[in-house]
mmCIF file with all atom_site columns, C-alpha atoms in Angstrom:
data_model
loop_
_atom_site.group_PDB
_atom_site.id
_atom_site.type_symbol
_atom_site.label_atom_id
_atom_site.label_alt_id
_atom_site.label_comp_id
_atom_site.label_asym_id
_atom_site.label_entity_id
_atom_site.label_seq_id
_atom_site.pdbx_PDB_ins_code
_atom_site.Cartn_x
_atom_site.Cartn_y
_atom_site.Cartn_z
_atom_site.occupancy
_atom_site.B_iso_or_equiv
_atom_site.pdbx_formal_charge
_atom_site.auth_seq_id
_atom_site.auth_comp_id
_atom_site.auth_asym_id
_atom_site.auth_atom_id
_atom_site.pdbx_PDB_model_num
ATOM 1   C CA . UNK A 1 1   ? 84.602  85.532  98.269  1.00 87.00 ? 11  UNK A CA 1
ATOM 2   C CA . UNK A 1 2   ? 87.790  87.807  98.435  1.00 92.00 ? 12  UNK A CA 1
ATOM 3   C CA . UNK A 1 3   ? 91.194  86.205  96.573  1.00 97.00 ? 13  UNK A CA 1
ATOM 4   C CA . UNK A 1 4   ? 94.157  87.705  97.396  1.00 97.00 ? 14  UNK A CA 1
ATOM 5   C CA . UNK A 1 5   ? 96.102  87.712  93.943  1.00 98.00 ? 15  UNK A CA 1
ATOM 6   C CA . UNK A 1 6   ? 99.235  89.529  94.397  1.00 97.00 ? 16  UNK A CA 1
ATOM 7   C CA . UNK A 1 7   ? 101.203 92.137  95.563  1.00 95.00 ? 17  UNK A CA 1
ATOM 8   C CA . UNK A 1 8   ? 103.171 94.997  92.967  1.00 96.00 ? 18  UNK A CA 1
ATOM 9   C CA . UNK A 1 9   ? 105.598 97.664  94.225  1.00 93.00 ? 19  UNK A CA 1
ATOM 10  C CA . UNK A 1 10  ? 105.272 100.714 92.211  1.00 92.00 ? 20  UNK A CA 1
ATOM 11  C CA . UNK A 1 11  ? 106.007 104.398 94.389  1.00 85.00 ? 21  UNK A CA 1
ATOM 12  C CA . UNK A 1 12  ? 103.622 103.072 96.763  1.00 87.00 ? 22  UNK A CA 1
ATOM 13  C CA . UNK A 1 13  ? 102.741 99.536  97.426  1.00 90.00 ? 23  UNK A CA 1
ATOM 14  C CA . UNK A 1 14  ? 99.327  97.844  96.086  1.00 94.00 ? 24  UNK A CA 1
ATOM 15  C CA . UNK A 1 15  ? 97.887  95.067  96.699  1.00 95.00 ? 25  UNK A CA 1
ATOM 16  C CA . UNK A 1 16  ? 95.375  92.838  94.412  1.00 97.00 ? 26  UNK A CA 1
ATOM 17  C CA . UNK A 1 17  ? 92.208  91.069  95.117  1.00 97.00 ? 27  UNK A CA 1
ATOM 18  C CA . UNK A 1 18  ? 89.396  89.587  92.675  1.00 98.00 ? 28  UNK A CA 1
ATOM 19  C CA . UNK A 1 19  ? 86.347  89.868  93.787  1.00 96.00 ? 29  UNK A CA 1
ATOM 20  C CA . UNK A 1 20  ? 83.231  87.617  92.053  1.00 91.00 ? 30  UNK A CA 1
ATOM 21  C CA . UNK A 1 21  ? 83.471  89.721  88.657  1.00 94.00 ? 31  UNK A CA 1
ATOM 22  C CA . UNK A 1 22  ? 86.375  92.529  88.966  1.00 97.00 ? 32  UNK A CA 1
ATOM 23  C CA . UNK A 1 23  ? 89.659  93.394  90.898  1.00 98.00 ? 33  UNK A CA 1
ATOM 24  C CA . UNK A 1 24  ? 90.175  95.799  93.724  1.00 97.00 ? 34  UNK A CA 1
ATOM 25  C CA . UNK A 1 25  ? 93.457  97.281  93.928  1.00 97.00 ? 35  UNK A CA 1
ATOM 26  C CA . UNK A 1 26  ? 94.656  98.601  97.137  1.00 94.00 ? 36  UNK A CA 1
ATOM 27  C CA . UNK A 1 27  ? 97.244  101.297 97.609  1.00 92.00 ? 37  UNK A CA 1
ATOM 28  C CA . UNK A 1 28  ? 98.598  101.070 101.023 1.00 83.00 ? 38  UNK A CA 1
ATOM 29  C CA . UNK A 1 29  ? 101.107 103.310 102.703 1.00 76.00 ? 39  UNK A CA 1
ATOM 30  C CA . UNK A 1 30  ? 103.356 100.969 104.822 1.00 70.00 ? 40  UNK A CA 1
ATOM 31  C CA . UNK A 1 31  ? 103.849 103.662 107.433 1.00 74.00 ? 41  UNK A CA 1
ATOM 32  C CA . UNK A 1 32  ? 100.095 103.729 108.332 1.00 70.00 ? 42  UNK A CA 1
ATOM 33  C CA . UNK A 1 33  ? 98.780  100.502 106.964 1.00 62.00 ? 43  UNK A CA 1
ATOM 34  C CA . UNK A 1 34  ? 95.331  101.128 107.957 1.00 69.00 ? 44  UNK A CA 1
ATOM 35  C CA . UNK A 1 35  ? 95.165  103.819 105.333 1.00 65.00 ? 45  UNK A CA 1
ATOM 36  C CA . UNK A 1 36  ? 94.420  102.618 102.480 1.00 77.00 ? 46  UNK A CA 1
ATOM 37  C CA . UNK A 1 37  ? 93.087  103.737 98.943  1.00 88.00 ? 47  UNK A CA 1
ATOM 38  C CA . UNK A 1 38  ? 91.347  101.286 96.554  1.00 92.00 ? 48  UNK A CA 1
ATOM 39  C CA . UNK A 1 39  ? 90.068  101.361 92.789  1.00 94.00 ? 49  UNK A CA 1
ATOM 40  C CA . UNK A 1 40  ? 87.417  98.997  91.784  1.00 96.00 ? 50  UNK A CA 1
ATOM 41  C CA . UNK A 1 41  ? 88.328  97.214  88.296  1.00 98.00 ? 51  UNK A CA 1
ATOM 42  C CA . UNK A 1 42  ? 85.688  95.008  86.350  1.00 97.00 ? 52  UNK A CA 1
ATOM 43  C CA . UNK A 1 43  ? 87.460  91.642  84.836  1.00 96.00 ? 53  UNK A CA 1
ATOM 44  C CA . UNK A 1 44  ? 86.312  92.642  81.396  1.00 97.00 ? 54  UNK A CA 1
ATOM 45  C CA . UNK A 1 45  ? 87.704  96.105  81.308  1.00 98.00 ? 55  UNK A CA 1
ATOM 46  C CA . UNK A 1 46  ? 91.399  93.689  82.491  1.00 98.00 ? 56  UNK A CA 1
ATOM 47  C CA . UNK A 1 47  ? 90.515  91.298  79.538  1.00 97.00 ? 57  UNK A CA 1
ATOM 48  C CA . UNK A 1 48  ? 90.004  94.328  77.086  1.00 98.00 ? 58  UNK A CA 1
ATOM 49  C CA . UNK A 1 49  ? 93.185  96.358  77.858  1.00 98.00 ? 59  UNK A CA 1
ATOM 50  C CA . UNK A 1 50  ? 95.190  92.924  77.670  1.00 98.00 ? 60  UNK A CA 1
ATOM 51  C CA . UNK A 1 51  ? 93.790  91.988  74.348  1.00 97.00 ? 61  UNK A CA 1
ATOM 52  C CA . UNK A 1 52  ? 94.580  95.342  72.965  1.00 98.00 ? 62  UNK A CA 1
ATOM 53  C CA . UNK A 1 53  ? 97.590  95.908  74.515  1.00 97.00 ? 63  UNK A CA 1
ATOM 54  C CA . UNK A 1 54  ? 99.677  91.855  73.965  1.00 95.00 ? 64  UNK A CA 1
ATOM 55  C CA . UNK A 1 55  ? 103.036 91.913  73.390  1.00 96.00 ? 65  UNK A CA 1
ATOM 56  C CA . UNK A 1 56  ? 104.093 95.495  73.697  1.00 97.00 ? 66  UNK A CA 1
ATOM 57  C CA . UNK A 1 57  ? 105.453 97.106  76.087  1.00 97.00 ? 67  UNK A CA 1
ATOM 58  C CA . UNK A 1 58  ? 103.443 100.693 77.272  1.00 98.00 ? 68  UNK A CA 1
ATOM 59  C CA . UNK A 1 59  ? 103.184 103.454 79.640  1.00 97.00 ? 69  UNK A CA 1
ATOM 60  C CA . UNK A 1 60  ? 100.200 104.323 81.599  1.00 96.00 ? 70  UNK A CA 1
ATOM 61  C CA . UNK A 1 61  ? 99.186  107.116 79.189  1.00 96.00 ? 71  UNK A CA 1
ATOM 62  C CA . UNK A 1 62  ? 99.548  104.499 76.198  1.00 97.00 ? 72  UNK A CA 1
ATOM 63  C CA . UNK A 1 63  ? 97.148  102.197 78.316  1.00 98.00 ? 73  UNK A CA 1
ATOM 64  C CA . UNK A 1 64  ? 94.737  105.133 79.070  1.00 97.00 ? 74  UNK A CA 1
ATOM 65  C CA . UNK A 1 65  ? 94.470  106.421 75.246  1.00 97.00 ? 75  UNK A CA 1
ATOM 66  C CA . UNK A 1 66  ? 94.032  102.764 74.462  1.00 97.00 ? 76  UNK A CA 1
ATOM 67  C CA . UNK A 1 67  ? 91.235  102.850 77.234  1.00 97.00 ? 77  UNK A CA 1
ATOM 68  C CA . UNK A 1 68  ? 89.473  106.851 76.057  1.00 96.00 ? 78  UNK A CA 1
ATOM 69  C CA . UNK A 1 69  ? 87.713  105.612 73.260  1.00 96.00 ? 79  UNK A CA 1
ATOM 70  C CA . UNK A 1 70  ? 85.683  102.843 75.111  1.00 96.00 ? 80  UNK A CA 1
ATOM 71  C CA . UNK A 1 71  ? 85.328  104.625 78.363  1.00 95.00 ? 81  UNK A CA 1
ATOM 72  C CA . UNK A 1 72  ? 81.387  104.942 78.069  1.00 94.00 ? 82  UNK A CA 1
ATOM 73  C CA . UNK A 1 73  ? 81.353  101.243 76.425  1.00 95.00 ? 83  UNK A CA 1
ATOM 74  C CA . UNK A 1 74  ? 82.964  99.797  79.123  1.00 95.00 ? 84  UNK A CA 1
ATOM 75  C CA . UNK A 1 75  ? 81.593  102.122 82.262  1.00 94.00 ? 85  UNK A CA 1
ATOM 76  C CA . UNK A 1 76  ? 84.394  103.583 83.408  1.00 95.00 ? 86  UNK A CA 1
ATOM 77  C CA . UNK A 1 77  ? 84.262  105.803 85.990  1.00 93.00 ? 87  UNK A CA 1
ATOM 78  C CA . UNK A 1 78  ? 87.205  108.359 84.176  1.00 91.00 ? 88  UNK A CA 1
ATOM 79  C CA . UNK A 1 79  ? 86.793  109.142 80.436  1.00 89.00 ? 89  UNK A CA 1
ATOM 80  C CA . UNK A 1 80  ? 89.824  111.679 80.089  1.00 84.00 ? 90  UNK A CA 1
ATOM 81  C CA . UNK A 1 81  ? 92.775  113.636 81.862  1.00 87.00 ? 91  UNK A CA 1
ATOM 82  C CA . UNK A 1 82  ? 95.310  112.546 84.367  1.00 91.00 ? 92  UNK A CA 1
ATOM 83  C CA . UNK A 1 83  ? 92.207  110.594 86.299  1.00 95.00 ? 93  UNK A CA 1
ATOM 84  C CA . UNK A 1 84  ? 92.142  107.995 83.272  1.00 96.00 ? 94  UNK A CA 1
ATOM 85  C CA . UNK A 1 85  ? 96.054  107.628 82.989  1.00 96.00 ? 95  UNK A CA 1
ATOM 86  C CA . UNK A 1 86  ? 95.792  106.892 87.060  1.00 95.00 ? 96  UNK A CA 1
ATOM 87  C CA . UNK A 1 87  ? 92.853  104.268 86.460  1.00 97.00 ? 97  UNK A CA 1
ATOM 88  C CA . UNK A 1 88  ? 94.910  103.044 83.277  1.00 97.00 ? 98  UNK A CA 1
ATOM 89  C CA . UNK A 1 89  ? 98.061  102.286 85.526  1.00 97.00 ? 99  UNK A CA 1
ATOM 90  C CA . UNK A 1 90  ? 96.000  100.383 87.948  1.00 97.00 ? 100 UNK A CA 1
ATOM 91  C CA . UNK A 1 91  ? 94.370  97.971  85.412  1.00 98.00 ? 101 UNK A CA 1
ATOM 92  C CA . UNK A 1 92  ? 98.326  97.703  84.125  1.00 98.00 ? 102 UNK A CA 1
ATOM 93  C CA . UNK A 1 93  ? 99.069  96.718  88.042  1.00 98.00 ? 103 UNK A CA 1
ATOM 94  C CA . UNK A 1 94  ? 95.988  93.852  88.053  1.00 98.00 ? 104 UNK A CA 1
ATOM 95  C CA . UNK A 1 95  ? 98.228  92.225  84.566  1.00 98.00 ? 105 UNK A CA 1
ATOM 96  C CA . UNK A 1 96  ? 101.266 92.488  86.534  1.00 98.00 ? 106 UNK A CA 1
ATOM 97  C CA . UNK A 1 97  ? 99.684  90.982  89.896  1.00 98.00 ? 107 UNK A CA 1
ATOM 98  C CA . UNK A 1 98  ? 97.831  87.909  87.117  1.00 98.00 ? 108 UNK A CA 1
ATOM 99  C CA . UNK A 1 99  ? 101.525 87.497  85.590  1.00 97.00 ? 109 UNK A CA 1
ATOM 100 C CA . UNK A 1 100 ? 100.423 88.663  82.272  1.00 97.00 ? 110 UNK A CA 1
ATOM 101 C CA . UNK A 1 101 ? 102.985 91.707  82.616  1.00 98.00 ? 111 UNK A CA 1
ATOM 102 C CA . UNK A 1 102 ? 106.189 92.444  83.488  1.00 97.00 ? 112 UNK A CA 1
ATOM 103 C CA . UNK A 1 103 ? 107.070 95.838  85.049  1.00 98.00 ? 113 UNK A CA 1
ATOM 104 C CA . UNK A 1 104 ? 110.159 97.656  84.499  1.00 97.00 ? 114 UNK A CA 1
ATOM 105 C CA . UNK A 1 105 ? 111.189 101.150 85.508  1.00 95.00 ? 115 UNK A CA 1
ATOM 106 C CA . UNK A 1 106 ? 113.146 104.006 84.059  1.00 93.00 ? 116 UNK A CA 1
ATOM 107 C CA . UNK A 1 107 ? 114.343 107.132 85.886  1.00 91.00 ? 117 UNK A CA 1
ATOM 108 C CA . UNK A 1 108 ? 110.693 108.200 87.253  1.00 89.00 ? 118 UNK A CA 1
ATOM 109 C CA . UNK A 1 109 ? 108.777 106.408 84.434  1.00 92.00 ? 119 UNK A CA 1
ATOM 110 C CA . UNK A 1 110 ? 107.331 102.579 84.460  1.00 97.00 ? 120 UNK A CA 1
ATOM 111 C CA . UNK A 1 111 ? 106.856 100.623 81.224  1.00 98.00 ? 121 UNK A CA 1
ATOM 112 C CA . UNK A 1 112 ? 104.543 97.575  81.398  1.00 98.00 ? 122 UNK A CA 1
ATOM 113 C CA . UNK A 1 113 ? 105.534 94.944  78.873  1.00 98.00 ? 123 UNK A CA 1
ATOM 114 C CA . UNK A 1 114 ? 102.448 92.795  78.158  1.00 98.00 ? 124 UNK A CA 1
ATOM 115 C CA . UNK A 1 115 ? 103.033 89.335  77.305  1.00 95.00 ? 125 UNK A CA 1
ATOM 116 C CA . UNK A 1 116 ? 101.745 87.675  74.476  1.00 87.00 ? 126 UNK A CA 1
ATOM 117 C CA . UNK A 1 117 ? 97.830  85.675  74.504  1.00 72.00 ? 127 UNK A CA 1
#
C-alpha cells in the first residue's frame, strides 16, 4: 500500500511516498506533471542518515560523505561523486517530508537542520 507522506519544494518539486519498507521520492516538473523522476529509498538507509546526522544542520555533500563509507553496507545504488551527493539530498528530502528536518536555503545552497532523536 502507497502513503502519500509529504510534499518538499526544493528547485523542483518532490513528492514523498512510503512504500511497505522504503520511500520513493518523486521529482515532478509542474509544467508537464506526467514527467516525473523517482529515487527508491530503503527506511533503514532514512533511519541511518538521521541517527548520524541529529541535531546538526548539513548540506547534501555532508549527508553523502556521512553516507560513502557505508554505501556497500547499506546497498546503495551510488558509492561516490556527484551521483551520491544527489541520492544524499533525497534521503535529506524523506526527513524533511517525516518532519524530522527543517530546510532552509542560502543564495543557491540548502542546509538541512536535523532535529534532535
Amino acid at each position: 500500500m502507497i502513503k502519500f507522506i509529504g510534499e518538499v519544494e526544493l528547485r523542483n518539486h518532490r513528492r514523498v511516498y512510503y512504500l511497505q519498507d522504503f520511500y520513493r521520492v518523486e521529482q515532478v516538473n509542474p509544467n508537464r506533471e506526467q514527467k516525473t523522476y523517482s529515487c527508491d529509498i530503503p527506511d533503514k538507509v532514512v533511519e541511518y542518515l538521521y541517527n548520524q546526522l541529529n541535531g546538526r544542520t548539513v548540506t547534501k555533500k555532508d549527508a553523502s560523505t556521512v553516507l560513502k563509507p557505508v554505501a556497500n553496507e547499506l546497498n546503495l545504488p551510488y558509492s561516490d561523486s556527484h551521483q551520491l551527493d544527489y541520492y544524499a539530498q533525497e534521503v535529506l528530502v524523506v526527513l524533511v517530508a517525516l518532519g524530522k528536518a527543517n530546510l532552509s536555503k542560502e543564495g543557491r545552497g540548502y542546509f538541512y537542520t536535523i532535529a534532535y532523536s
